DNA sequence: AAGCTCTTCAACCGCAATCAC
DNA sequence: TGTGATTGCGGTTGAAGAGCT
């Protein structure tokens, strides 16, 4: 038995869309709208599955789609929202007019994640690696902490290594952006000193 | 110039949520 | 209320191009 396929795989085309297919899909949707994706490829004369058509439309063809590079302010917004919502790409994309969840996800995975890591900030928790390493170091005996510091060489900045070889530091009084609560409006509108400096560093 | 590796991003897949009956 | 169909979402893949040796 198993799952019902979304379309007949045999006579369905896959891979890159051609300009001709784009035209067919765009003009069909311009005339009839986007109701019932399952019927759209059939009626538009496309050998594609409905799912593929929906994706092509939302991720590329729709009129308000914004082509081109992400601006600095868009990147800042993504980082802010990611610190609150995590990998809820559709939620994040909803705050960026013309951008799709796929767009945001790709940009995060290829650019922003590396950018944060390069700055010594953990892209998952949005805390500086130094904080995380220092937290770990508090649970280790000095020889183990020294070994960890050695292993961290080449990965993190001198600052981190310095922290690891010093006395444990209590970061309990500090908070991460993720701990700021679920309301993004509260986060965006809170006092500057209440935010961490992740976004500003970028 | 050729071959290899890395990066980017469009597209696919499977699951979950929602809708319609 | 239950069930099948449809839509939406997030993770993953793979082709194409860029950069390096």
JSON list of C-alpha atoms (C1' of nucleotides) in Angstrom, two decimals:
[
{"chain": "A", "resi": 1, "resn": "UNK", "atom": "CA", "xyz": [0.00, 0.00, 0.00]},
{"chain": "A", "resi": 2, "resn": "UNK", "atom": "CA", "xyz": [1.93, 3.01, 1.24]},
{"chain": "A", "resi": 3, "resn": "UNK", "atom": "CA", "xyz": [1.55, 6.65, 0.56]},
{"chain": "A", "resi": 4, "resn": "UNK", "atom": "CA", "xyz": [-0.44, 7.92, -2.41]},
{"chain": "A", "resi": 5, "resn": "UNK", "atom": "CA", "xyz": [1.93, 9.78, -4.77]},
{"chain": "A", "resi": 6, "resn": "UNK", "atom": "CA", "xyz": [1.13, 13.43, -5.42]},
{"chain": "A", "resi": 7, "resn": "UNK", "atom": "CA", "xyz": [1.20, 12.72, -9.16]},
{"chain": "A", "resi": 8, "resn": "UNK", "atom": "CA", "xyz": [2.04, 10.00, -11.67]},
{"chain": "A", "resi": 9, "resn": "UNK", "atom": "CA", "xyz": [5.84, 9.96, -11.61]},
{"chain": "A", "resi": 10, "resn": "UNK", "atom": "CA", "xyz": [6.14, 8.25, -14.99]},
{"chain": "A", "resi": 11, "resn": "UNK", "atom": "CA", "xyz": [4.98, 11.01, -17.31]},
{"chain": "A", "resi": 12, "resn": "UNK", "atom": "CA", "xyz": [6.12, 13.90, -15.18]},
{"chain": "A", "resi": 13, "resn": "UNK", "atom": "CA", "xyz": [9.11, 16.04, -16.07]},
{"chain": "A", "resi": 14, "resn": "UNK", "atom": "CA", "xyz": [11.66, 16.91, -13.41]},
{"chain": "A", "resi": 15, "resn": "UNK", "atom": "CA", "xyz": [14.62, 19.22, -13.03]},
{"chain": "A", "resi": 16, "resn": "UNK", "atom": "CA", "xyz": [15.18, 22.76, -14.26]},
{"chain": "A", "resi": 17, "resn": "UNK", "atom": "CA", "xyz": [12.27, 24.71, -15.67]},
{"chain": "A", "resi": 18, "resn": "UNK", "atom": "CA", "xyz": [12.52, 26.05, -19.21]},
{"chain": "A", "resi": 19, "resn": "UNK", "atom": "CA", "xyz": [11.41, 29.61, -20.14]},
{"chain": "A", "resi": 20, "resn": "UNK", "atom": "CA", "xyz": [8.61, 28.03, -22.17]},
{"chain": "A", "resi": 21, "resn": "UNK", "atom": "CA", "xyz": [7.31, 26.16, -19.12]},
{"chain": "A", "resi": 22, "resn": "UNK", "atom": "CA", "xyz": [7.58, 29.32, -17.04]},
{"chain": "A", "resi": 23, "resn": "UNK", "atom": "CA", "xyz": [5.50, 31.18, -19.61]},
{"chain": "A", "resi": 24, "resn": "UNK", "atom": "CA", "xyz": [2.84, 28.50, -19.70]},
{"chain": "A", "resi": 25, "resn": "UNK", "atom": "CA", "xyz": [2.56, 28.44, -15.93]},
{"chain": "A", "resi": 26, "resn": "UNK", "atom": "CA", "xyz": [2.59, 32.22, -15.52]},
{"chain": "A", "resi": 27, "resn": "UNK", "atom": "CA", "xyz": [-0.02, 32.87, -18.16]},
{"chain": "A", "resi": 28, "resn": "UNK", "atom": "CA", "xyz": [-2.28, 30.10, -16.84]},
{"chain": "A", "resi": 29, "resn": "UNK", "atom": "CA", "xyz": [-2.10, 31.46, -13.30]},
{"chain": "A", "resi": 30, "resn": "UNK", "atom": "CA", "xyz": [-2.63, 35.03, -14.53]},
{"chain": "A", "resi": 31, "resn": "UNK", "atom": "CA", "xyz": [-5.88, 33.86, -16.11]},
{"chain": "A", "resi": 32, "resn": "UNK", "atom": "CA", "xyz": [-7.15, 31.31, -13.62]},
{"chain": "A", "resi": 33, "resn": "UNK", "atom": "CA", "xyz": [-5.39, 31.92, -10.34]},
{"chain": "A", "resi": 34, "resn": "UNK", "atom": "CA", "xyz": [-3.73, 29.34, -8.12]},
{"chain": "A", "resi": 35, "resn": "UNK", "atom": "CA", "xyz": [-6.66, 27.21, -7.06]},
{"chain": "A", "resi": 36, "resn": "UNK", "atom": "CA", "xyz": [-6.07, 23.46, -7.07]},
{"chain": "A", "resi": 37, "resn": "UNK", "atom": "CA", "xyz": [-2.41, 22.90, -7.86]},
{"chain": "A", "resi": 38, "resn": "UNK", "atom": "CA", "xyz": [-3.12, 19.32, -8.83]},
{"chain": "A", "resi": 39, "resn": "UNK", "atom": "CA", "xyz": [-5.11, 20.44, -11.85]},
{"chain": "A", "resi": 40, "resn": "UNK", "atom": "CA", "xyz": [-2.91, 23.38, -12.87]},
{"chain": "A", "resi": 41, "resn": "UNK", "atom": "CA", "xyz": [-0.18, 21.45, -14.73]},
{"chain": "A", "resi": 42, "resn": "UNK", "atom": "CA", "xyz": [-2.79, 19.40, -16.58]},
{"chain": "A", "resi": 43, "resn": "UNK", "atom": "CA", "xyz": [-4.81, 22.45, -17.61]},
{"chain": "A", "resi": 44, "resn": "UNK", "atom": "CA", "xyz": [-1.75, 24.55, -18.40]},
{"chain": "A", "resi": 45, "resn": "UNK", "atom": "CA", "xyz": [-0.33, 21.84, -20.65]},
{"chain": "A", "resi": 46, "resn": "UNK", "atom": "CA", "xyz": [2.66, 21.12, -18.46]},
{"chain": "A", "resi": 47, "resn": "UNK", "atom": "CA", "xyz": [4.19, 17.73, -17.79]},
{"chain": "A", "resi": 48, "resn": "UNK", "atom": "CA", "xyz": [4.95, 18.66, -14.20]},
{"chain": "A", "resi": 49, "resn": "UNK", "atom": "CA", "xyz": [3.48, 17.65, -10.89]},
{"chain": "A", "resi": 50, "resn": "UNK", "atom": "CA", "xyz": [1.32, 20.18, -9.06]},
{"chain": "A", "resi": 51, "resn": "UNK", "atom": "CA", "xyz": [3.75, 20.39, -6.23]},
{"chain": "A", "resi": 52, "resn": "UNK", "atom": "CA", "xyz": [6.55, 21.32, -8.60]},
{"chain": "A", "resi": 53, "resn": "UNK", "atom": "CA", "xyz": [4.37, 24.02, -10.19]},
{"chain": "A", "resi": 54, "resn": "UNK", "atom": "CA", "xyz": [3.47, 25.51, -6.82]},
{"chain": "A", "resi": 55, "resn": "UNK", "atom": "CA", "xyz": [7.12, 25.64, -5.83]},
{"chain": "A", "resi": 56, "resn": "UNK", "atom": "CA", "xyz": [8.17, 27.21, -9.11]},
{"chain": "A", "resi": 57, "resn": "UNK", "atom": "CA", "xyz": [5.45, 29.84, -8.78]},
{"chain": "A", "resi": 58, "resn": "UNK", "atom": "CA", "xyz": [6.05, 30.75, -5.15]},
{"chain": "A", "resi": 59, "resn": "UNK", "atom": "CA", "xyz": [9.85, 30.59, -5.33]},
{"chain": "A", "resi": 60, "resn": "UNK", "atom": "CA", "xyz": [10.41, 32.29, -8.64]},
{"chain": "A", "resi": 61, "resn": "UNK", "atom": "CA", "xyz": [7.55, 33.33, -10.88]},
{"chain": "A", "resi": 62, "resn": "UNK", "atom": "CA", "xyz": [5.12, 35.25, -8.69]},
{"chain": "A", "resi": 63, "resn": "UNK", "atom": "CA", "xyz": [5.08, 38.97, -9.53]},
{"chain": "A", "resi": 64, "resn": "UNK", "atom": "CA", "xyz": [6.22, 40.24, -6.13]},
{"chain": "A", "resi": 65, "resn": "UNK", "atom": "CA", "xyz": [9.22, 37.93, -6.03]},
{"chain": "A", "resi": 66, "resn": "UNK", "atom": "CA", "xyz": [12.35, 39.92, -5.24]},
{"chain": "A", "resi": 67, "resn": "UNK", "atom": "CA", "xyz": [15.34, 38.82, -7.32]},
{"chain": "A", "resi": 68, "resn": "UNK", "atom": "CA", "xyz": [18.88, 39.69, -6.28]},
{"chain": "A", "resi": 69, "resn": "UNK", "atom": "CA", "xyz": [21.10, 40.00, -3.25]},
{"chain": "A", "resi": 70, "resn": "UNK", "atom": "CA", "xyz": [19.87, 40.33, 0.31]},
{"chain": "A", "resi": 71, "resn": "UNK", "atom": "CA", "xyz": [20.44, 43.79, 1.72]},
{"chain": "A", "resi": 72, "resn": "UNK", "atom": "CA", "xyz": [22.18, 44.42, 5.04]},
{"chain": "A", "resi": 73, "resn": "UNK", "atom": "CA", "xyz": [18.91, 45.24, 6.73]},
{"chain": "A", "resi": 74, "resn": "UNK", "atom": "CA", "xyz": [17.33, 42.05, 5.39]},
{"chain": "A", "resi": 75, "resn": "UNK", "atom": "CA", "xyz": [20.25, 40.06, 6.78]},
{"chain": "A", "resi": 76, "resn": "UNK", "atom": "CA", "xyz": [19.87, 41.77, 10.13]},
{"chain": "A", "resi": 77, "resn": "UNK", "atom": "CA", "xyz": [16.19, 40.94, 10.17]},
{"chain": "A", "resi": 78, "resn": "UNK", "atom": "CA", "xyz": [16.89, 37.29, 9.39]},
{"chain": "A", "resi": 79, "resn": "UNK", "atom": "CA", "xyz": [19.43, 37.03, 12.19]},
{"chain": "A", "resi": 80, "resn": "UNK", "atom": "CA", "xyz": [17.09, 38.70, 14.67]},
{"chain": "A", "resi": 81, "resn": "UNK", "atom": "CA", "xyz": [14.15, 36.53, 13.74]},
{"chain": "A", "resi": 82, "resn": "UNK", "atom": "CA", "xyz": [16.22, 33.35, 13.62]},
{"chain": "A", "resi": 83, "resn": "UNK", "atom": "CA", "xyz": [17.40, 34.00, 17.15]},
{"chain": "A", "resi": 84, "resn": "UNK", "atom": "CA", "xyz": [13.77, 33.97, 18.24]},
{"chain": "A", "resi": 85, "resn": "UNK", "atom": "CA", "xyz": [12.05, 31.52, 15.90]},
{"chain": "A", "resi": 86, "resn": "UNK", "atom": "CA", "xyz": [14.88, 29.18, 14.93]},
{"chain": "A", "resi": 87, "resn": "UNK", "atom": "CA", "xyz": [14.46, 27.40, 11.59]},
{"chain": "A", "resi": 88, "resn": "UNK", "atom": "CA", "xyz": [10.87, 28.61, 11.06]},
{"chain": "A", "resi": 89, "resn": "UNK", "atom": "CA", "xyz": [11.73, 29.84, 7.58]},
{"chain": "A", "resi": 90, "resn": "UNK", "atom": "CA", "xyz": [8.22, 30.64, 6.44]},
{"chain": "A", "resi": 91, "resn": "UNK", "atom": "CA", "xyz": [7.69, 32.77, 9.52]},
{"chain": "A", "resi": 92, "resn": "UNK", "atom": "CA", "xyz": [10.93, 34.64, 8.90]},
{"chain": "A", "resi": 93, "resn": "UNK", "atom": "CA", "xyz": [10.22, 35.04, 5.18]},
{"chain": "A", "resi": 94, "resn": "UNK", "atom": "CA", "xyz": [6.81, 36.52, 5.99]},
{"chain": "A", "resi": 95, "resn": "UNK", "atom": "CA", "xyz": [8.62, 39.52, 7.50]},
{"chain": "A", "resi": 96, "resn": "UNK", "atom": "CA", "xyz": [10.67, 40.07, 4.33]},
{"chain": "A", "resi": 97, "resn": "UNK", "atom": "CA", "xyz": [8.49, 41.25, 1.43]},
{"chain": "A", "resi": 98, "resn": "UNK", "atom": "CA", "xyz": [9.30, 39.48, -1.81]},
{"chain": "A", "resi": 99, "resn": "UNK", "atom": "CA", "xyz": [11.44, 36.79, -0.19]},
{"chain": "A", "resi": 100, "resn": "UNK", "atom": "CA", "xyz": [10.48, 33.14, 0.12]},
{"chain": "A", "resi": 101, "resn": "UNK", "atom": "CA", "xyz": [11.17, 30.59, 2.81]},
{"chain": "A", "resi": 102, "resn": "UNK", "atom": "CA", "xyz": [13.44, 28.75, 0.39]},
{"chain": "A", "resi": 103, "resn": "UNK", "atom": "CA", "xyz": [15.35, 31.95, -0.30]},
{"chain": "A", "resi": 104, "resn": "UNK", "atom": "CA", "xyz": [15.83, 32.74, 3.36]},
{"chain": "A", "resi": 105, "resn": "UNK", "atom": "CA", "xyz": [16.79, 29.17, 4.18]},
{"chain": "A", "resi": 106, "resn": "UNK", "atom": "CA", "xyz": [19.38, 29.07, 1.37]},
{"chain": "A", "resi": 107, "resn": "UNK", "atom": "CA", "xyz": [20.81, 32.43, 2.34]},
{"chain": "A", "resi": 108, "resn": "UNK", "atom": "CA", "xyz": [21.06, 31.39, 5.97]},
{"chain": "A", "resi": 109, "resn": "UNK", "atom": "CA", "xyz": [22.72, 28.07, 5.18]},
{"chain": "A", "resi": 110, "resn": "UNK", "atom": "CA", "xyz": [25.20, 29.40, 2.65]},
{"chain": "A", "resi": 111, "resn": "UNK", "atom": "CA", "xyz": [26.06, 32.86, 3.95]},
{"chain": "A", "resi": 112, "resn": "UNK", "atom": "CA", "xyz": [24.77, 33.91, 7.35]},
{"chain": "A", "resi": 113, "resn": "UNK", "atom": "CA", "xyz": [25.65, 30.71, 9.20]},
{"chain": "A", "resi": 114, "resn": "UNK", "atom": "CA", "xyz": [29.27, 31.01, 8.06]},
{"chain": "A", "resi": 115, "resn": "UNK", "atom": "CA", "xyz": [29.31, 34.72, 8.76]},
{"chain": "A", "resi": 116, "resn": "UNK", "atom": "CA", "xyz": [28.21, 34.17, 12.37]},
{"chain": "A", "resi": 117, "resn": "UNK", "atom": "CA", "xyz": [30.59, 31.26, 12.89]},
{"chain": "A", "resi": 118, "resn": "UNK", "atom": "CA", "xyz": [33.43, 33.33, 11.50]},
{"chain": "A", "resi": 119, "resn": "UNK", "atom": "CA", "xyz": [32.64, 35.99, 14.07]},
{"chain": "A", "resi": 120, "resn": "UNK", "atom": "CA", "xyz": [32.77, 33.41, 16.84]},
{"chain": "A", "resi": 121, "resn": "UNK", "atom": "CA", "xyz": [29.00, 33.25, 17.30]},
{"chain": "A", "resi": 122, "resn": "UNK", "atom": "CA", "xyz": [27.16, 29.96, 17.43]},
{"chain": "A", "resi": 123, "resn": "UNK", "atom": "CA", "xyz": [24.48, 30.13, 14.70]},
{"chain": "A", "resi": 124, "resn": "UNK", "atom": "CA", "xyz": [22.20, 27.78, 16.61]},
{"chain": "A", "resi": 125, "resn": "UNK", "atom": "CA", "xyz": [22.11, 29.47, 20.01]},
{"chain": "A", "resi": 126, "resn": "UNK", "atom": "CA", "xyz": [23.27, 32.93, 18.83]},
{"chain": "A", "resi": 127, "resn": "UNK", "atom": "CA", "xyz": [25.66, 32.99, 21.79]},
{"chain": "A", "resi": 128, "resn": "UNK", "atom": "CA", "xyz": [29.36, 33.71, 21.34]},
{"chain": "A", "resi": 129, "resn": "UNK", "atom": "CA", "xyz": [31.39, 30.50, 21.18]},
{"chain": "A", "resi": 130, "resn": "UNK", "atom": "CA", "xyz": [33.44, 31.93, 24.02]},
{"chain": "A", "resi": 131, "resn": "UNK", "atom": "CA", "xyz": [30.39, 31.80, 26.30]},
{"chain": "A", "resi": 132, "resn": "UNK", "atom": "CA", "xyz": [29.57, 28.26, 25.27]},
{"chain": "A", "resi": 133, "resn": "UNK", "atom": "CA", "xyz": [33.13, 27.06, 25.69]},
{"chain": "A", "resi": 134, "resn": "UNK", "atom": "CA", "xyz": [33.42, 28.75, 29.06]},
{"chain": "A", "resi": 135, "resn": "UNK", "atom": "CA", "xyz": [30.19, 27.08, 30.15]},
{"chain": "A", "resi": 136, "resn": "UNK", "atom": "CA", "xyz": [31.57, 23.71, 29.11]},
{"chain": "A", "resi": 137, "resn": "UNK", "atom": "CA", "xyz": [34.88, 24.44, 30.82]},
{"chain": "A", "resi": 138, "resn": "UNK", "atom": "CA", "xyz": [33.10, 24.96, 34.15]},
{"chain": "A", "resi": 139, "resn": "UNK", "atom": "CA", "xyz": [32.06, 21.31, 34.09]},
{"chain": "A", "resi": 140, "resn": "UNK", "atom": "CA", "xyz": [35.53, 19.98, 33.31]},
{"chain": "A", "resi": 141, "resn": "UNK", "atom": "CA", "xyz": [38.56, 19.30, 35.45]},
{"chain": "A", "resi": 142, "resn": "UNK", "atom": "CA", "xyz": [41.50, 21.65, 34.64]},
{"chain": "A", "resi": 143, "resn": "UNK", "atom": "CA", "xyz": [43.45, 19.02, 32.58]},
{"chain": "A", "resi": 144, "resn": "UNK", "atom": "CA", "xyz": [40.37, 18.32, 30.47]},
{"chain": "A", "resi": 145, "resn": "UNK", "atom": "CA", "xyz": [39.69, 22.02, 30.02]},
{"chain": "A", "resi": 146, "resn": "UNK", "atom": "CA", "xyz": [43.28, 22.50, 28.90]},
{"chain": "A", "resi": 147, "resn": "UNK", "atom": "CA", "xyz": [42.88, 19.65, 26.43]},
{"chain": "A", "resi": 148, "resn": "UNK", "atom": "CA", "xyz": [39.68, 21.22, 25.11]},
{"chain": "A", "resi": 149, "resn": "UNK", "atom": "CA", "xyz": [41.45, 24.54, 24.74]},
{"chain": "A", "resi": 150, "resn": "UNK", "atom": "CA", "xyz": [44.14, 22.81, 22.73]},
{"chain": "A", "resi": 151, "resn": "UNK", "atom": "CA", "xyz": [41.55, 21.21, 20.49]},
{"chain": "A", "resi": 152, "resn": "UNK", "atom": "CA", "xyz": [39.90, 24.56, 19.98]},
{"chain": "A", "resi": 153, "resn": "UNK", "atom": "CA", "xyz": [43.05, 26.10, 18.57]},
{"chain": "A", "resi": 154, "resn": "UNK", "atom": "CA", "xyz": [42.56, 27.07, 14.97]},
{"chain": "A", "resi": 155, "resn": "UNK", "atom": "CA", "xyz": [38.81, 27.12, 15.43]},
{"chain": "A", "resi": 156, "resn": "UNK", "atom": "CA", "xyz": [38.28, 30.08, 17.71]},
{"chain": "A", "resi": 157, "resn": "UNK", "atom": "CA", "xyz": [39.96, 33.30, 18.57]},
{"chain": "A", "resi": 158, "resn": "UNK", "atom": "CA", "xyz": [42.61, 33.80, 21.25]},
{"chain": "A", "resi": 159, "resn": "UNK", "atom": "CA", "xyz": [39.92, 35.27, 23.41]},
{"chain": "A", "resi": 160, "resn": "UNK", "atom": "CA", "xyz": [38.26, 31.87, 23.73]},
{"chain": "A", "resi": 161, "resn": "UNK", "atom": "CA", "xyz": [41.46, 30.09, 24.57]},
{"chain": "A", "resi": 162, "resn": "UNK", "atom": "CA", "xyz": [42.17, 32.69, 27.20]},
{"chain": "A", "resi": 163, "resn": "UNK", "atom": "CA", "xyz": [38.77, 32.16, 28.75]},
{"chain": "A", "resi": 164, "resn": "UNK", "atom": "CA", "xyz": [39.19, 28.40, 28.81]},
{"chain": "A", "resi": 165, "resn": "UNK", "atom": "CA", "xyz": [42.41, 28.55, 30.74]},
{"chain": "A", "resi": 166, "resn": "UNK", "atom": "CA", "xyz": [41.08, 31.03, 33.26]},
{"chain": "A", "resi": 167, "resn": "UNK", "atom": "CA", "xyz": [38.72, 30.56, 36.19]},
{"chain": "A", "resi": 168, "resn": "UNK", "atom": "CA", "xyz": [35.21, 29.45, 35.31]},
{"chain": "A", "resi": 169, "resn": "UNK", "atom": "CA", "xyz": [32.92, 32.36, 34.54]},
{"chain": "A", "resi": 170, "resn": "UNK", "atom": "CA", "xyz": [29.31, 32.60, 35.61]},
{"chain": "A", "resi": 171, "resn": "UNK", "atom": "CA", "xyz": [27.15, 33.64, 32.65]},
{"chain": "A", "resi": 172, "resn": "UNK", "atom": "CA", "xyz": [23.87, 32.97, 34.40]},
{"chain": "A", "resi": 173, "resn": "UNK", "atom": "CA", "xyz": [23.16, 36.64, 34.71]},
{"chain": "A", "resi": 174, "resn": "UNK", "atom": "CA", "xyz": [23.30, 37.06, 30.95]},
{"chain": "A", "resi": 175, "resn": "UNK", "atom": "CA", "xyz": [20.68, 36.11, 28.45]},
{"chain": "A", "resi": 176, "resn": "UNK", "atom": "CA", "xyz": [20.70, 35.00, 24.85]},
{"chain": "A", "resi": 177, "resn": "UNK", "atom": "CA", "xyz": [18.43, 36.39, 22.20]},
{"chain": "A", "resi": 178, "resn": "UNK", "atom": "CA", "xyz": [16.65, 33.06, 22.16]},
{"chain": "A", "resi": 179, "resn": "UNK", "atom": "CA", "xyz": [15.66, 33.63, 25.78]},
{"chain": "A", "resi": 180, "resn": "UNK", "atom": "CA", "xyz": [13.99, 36.91, 25.07]},
{"chain": "A", "resi": 181, "resn": "UNK", "atom": "CA", "xyz": [10.61, 35.33, 24.68]},
{"chain": "A", "resi": 182, "resn": "UNK", "atom": "CA", "xyz": [8.38, 34.39, 21.81]},
{"chain": "A", "resi": 183, "resn": "UNK", "atom": "CA", "xyz": [7.20, 37.83, 20.87]},
{"chain": "A", "resi": 184, "resn": "UNK", "atom": "CA", "xyz": [9.41, 39.25, 18.14]},
{"chain": "A", "resi": 185, "resn": "UNK", "atom": "CA", "xyz": [7.84, 42.64, 18.51]},
{"chain": "A", "resi": 186, "resn": "UNK", "atom": "CA", "xyz": [8.97, 42.78, 22.11]},
{"chain": "A", "resi": 187, "resn": "UNK", "atom": "CA", "xyz": [12.46, 41.83, 21.03]},
{"chain": "A", "resi": 188, "resn": "UNK", "atom": "CA", "xyz": [12.71, 44.32, 18.20]},
{"chain": "A", "resi": 189, "resn": "UNK", "atom": "CA", "xyz": [11.28, 47.11, 20.34]},
{"chain": "A", "resi": 190, "resn": "UNK", "atom": "CA", "xyz": [13.20, 46.39, 23.51]},
{"chain": "A", "resi": 191, "resn": "UNK", "atom": "CA", "xyz": [15.92, 48.76, 24.72]},
{"chain": "A", "resi": 192, "resn": "UNK", "atom": "CA", "xyz": [19.18, 48.50, 22.78]},
{"chain": "A", "resi": 193, "resn": "UNK", "atom": "CA", "xyz": [21.12, 47.52, 25.89]},
{"chain": "A", "resi": 194, "resn": "UNK", "atom": "CA", "xyz": [18.74, 44.59, 26.39]},
{"chain": "A", "resi": 195, "resn": "UNK", "atom": "CA", "xyz": [19.64, 43.05, 23.07]},
{"chain": "A", "resi": 196, "resn": "UNK", "atom": "CA", "xyz": [22.85, 41.20, 22.56]},
{"chain": "A", "resi": 197, "resn": "UNK", "atom": "CA", "xyz": [25.25, 42.61, 20.04]},
{"chain": "A", "resi": 198, "resn": "UNK", "atom": "CA", "xyz": [24.99, 39.78, 17.51]},
{"chain": "A", "resi": 199, "resn": "UNK", "atom": "CA", "xyz": [23.18, 41.80, 14.89]},
{"chain": "A", "resi": 200, "resn": "UNK", "atom": "CA", "xyz": [25.31, 44.90, 15.33]},
{"chain": "A", "resi": 201, "resn": "UNK", "atom": "CA", "xyz": [28.48, 42.83, 14.88]},
{"chain": "A", "resi": 202, "resn": "UNK", "atom": "CA", "xyz": [27.36, 41.80, 11.41]},
{"chain": "B", "resi": 1, "resn": "DA", "atom": "C1'", "xyz": [44.16, 23.70, -20.42]},
{"chain": "B", "resi": 2, "resn": "DA", "atom": "C1'", "xyz": [42.35, 20.13, -17.62]},
{"chain": "B", "resi": 3, "resn": "DG", "atom": "C1'", "xyz": [40.77, 18.22, -13.62]},
{"chain": "B", "resi": 4, "resn": "DC", "atom": "C1'", "xyz": [39.33, 18.67, -9.04]},
{"chain": "B", "resi": 5, "resn": "DT", "atom": "C1'", "xyz": [36.95, 20.91, -5.12]},
{"chain": "B", "resi": 6, "resn": "DC", "atom": "C1'", "xyz": [33.89, 24.20, -3.25]},
{"chain": "B", "resi": 7, "resn": "DT", "atom": "C1'", "xyz": [29.82, 27.13, -3.29]},
{"chain": "B", "resi": 8, "resn": "DT", "atom": "C1'", "xyz": [25.36, 28.39, -4.53]},
{"chain": "B", "resi": 9, "resn": "DC", "atom": "C1'", "xyz": [20.61, 27.84, -5.17]},
{"chain": "B", "resi": 10, "resn": "DA", "atom": "C1'", "xyz": [16.68, 25.66, -7.62]},
{"chain": "B", "resi": 11, "resn": "DA", "atom": "C1'", "xyz": [14.16, 21.76, -7.07]},
{"chain": "B", "resi": 12, "resn": "DC", "atom": "C1'", "xyz": [12.72, 17.51, -4.83]},
{"chain": "B", "resi": 13, "resn": "DC", "atom": "C1'", "xyz": [11.06, 14.60, -0.95]},
{"chain": "B", "resi": 14, "resn": "DG", "atom": "C1'", "xyz": [8.43, 13.20, 2.86]},
{"chain": "B", "resi": 15, "resn": "DC", "atom": "C1'", "xyz": [5.86, 14.51, 6.73]},
{"chain": "B", "resi": 16, "resn": "DA", "atom": "C1'", "xyz": [2.45, 17.42, 9.08]},
{"chain": "B", "resi": 17, "resn": "DA", "atom": "C1'", "xyz": [-1.31, 20.48, 9.00]},
{"chain": "B", "resi": 18, "resn": "DT", "atom": "C1'", "xyz": [-5.43, 21.89, 7.03]},
{"chain": "B", "resi": 19, "resn": "DC", "atom": "C1'", "xyz": [-9.44, 21.48, 4.18]},
{"chain": "B", "resi": 20, "resn": "DA", "atom": "C1'", "xyz": [-13.59, 19.46, 2.12]},
{"chain": "B", "resi": 21, "resn": "DC", "atom": "C1'", "xyz": [-16.92, 16.25, 2.13]},
{"chain": "C", "resi": 1, "resn": "DT", "atom": "C1'", "xyz": [-16.44, 12.94, 13.48]},
{"chain": "C", "resi": 2, "resn": "DG", "atom": "C1'", "xyz": [-13.66, 10.35, 10.28]},
{"chain": "C", "resi": 3, "resn": "DT", "atom": "C1'", "xyz": [-11.25, 10.01, 6.09]},
{"chain": "C", "resi": 4, "resn": "DG", "atom": "C1'", "xyz": [-9.06, 11.12, 1.90]},
{"chain": "C", "resi": 5, "resn": "DA", "atom": "C1'", "xyz": [-7.21, 15.02, -0.74]},
{"chain": "C", "resi": 6, "resn": "DT", "atom": "C1'", "xyz": [-4.59, 19.06, -0.91]},
{"chain": "C", "resi": 7, "resn": "DT", "atom": "C1'", "xyz": [-1.35, 22.42, 0.63]},
{"chain": "C", "resi": 8, "resn": "DG", "atom": "C1'", "xyz": [2.59, 24.08, 3.32]},
{"chain": "C", "resi": 9, "resn": "DC", "atom": "C1'", "xyz": [6.90, 23.44, 5.46]},
{"chain": "C", "resi": 10, "resn": "DG", "atom": "C1'", "xyz": [11.68, 22.23, 6.49]},
{"chain": "C", "resi": 11, "resn": "DG", "atom": "C1'", "xyz": [15.48, 19.21, 5.34]},
{"chain": "C", "resi": 12, "resn": "DT", "atom": "C1'", "xyz": [18.16, 17.50, 1.69]},
{"chain": "C", "resi": 13, "resn": "DT", "atom": "C1'", "xyz": [20.01, 16.79, -2.91]},
{"chain": "C", "resi": 14, "resn": "DG", "atom": "C1'", "xyz": [22.30, 17.64, -7.14]},
{"chain": "C", "resi": 15, "resn": "DA", "atom": "C1'", "xyz": [23.46, 20.46, -11.28]},
{"chain": "C", "resi": 16, "resn": "DA", "atom": "C1'", "xyz": [26.01, 24.33, -12.68]},
{"chain": "C", "resi": 17, "resn": "DG", "atom": "C1'", "xyz": [29.35, 27.67, -12.23]},
{"chain": "C", "resi": 18, "resn": "DA", "atom": "C1'", "xyz": [33.47, 29.64, -9.88]},
{"chain": "C", "resi": 19, "resn": "DG", "atom": "C1'", "xyz": [37.84, 29.14, -8.02]},
{"chain": "C", "resi": 20, "resn": "DC", "atom": "C1'", "xyz": [41.99, 26.68, -7.25]},
{"chain": "C", "resi": 21, "resn": "DT", "atom": "C1'", "xyz": [45.91, 23.56, -8.27]}
]
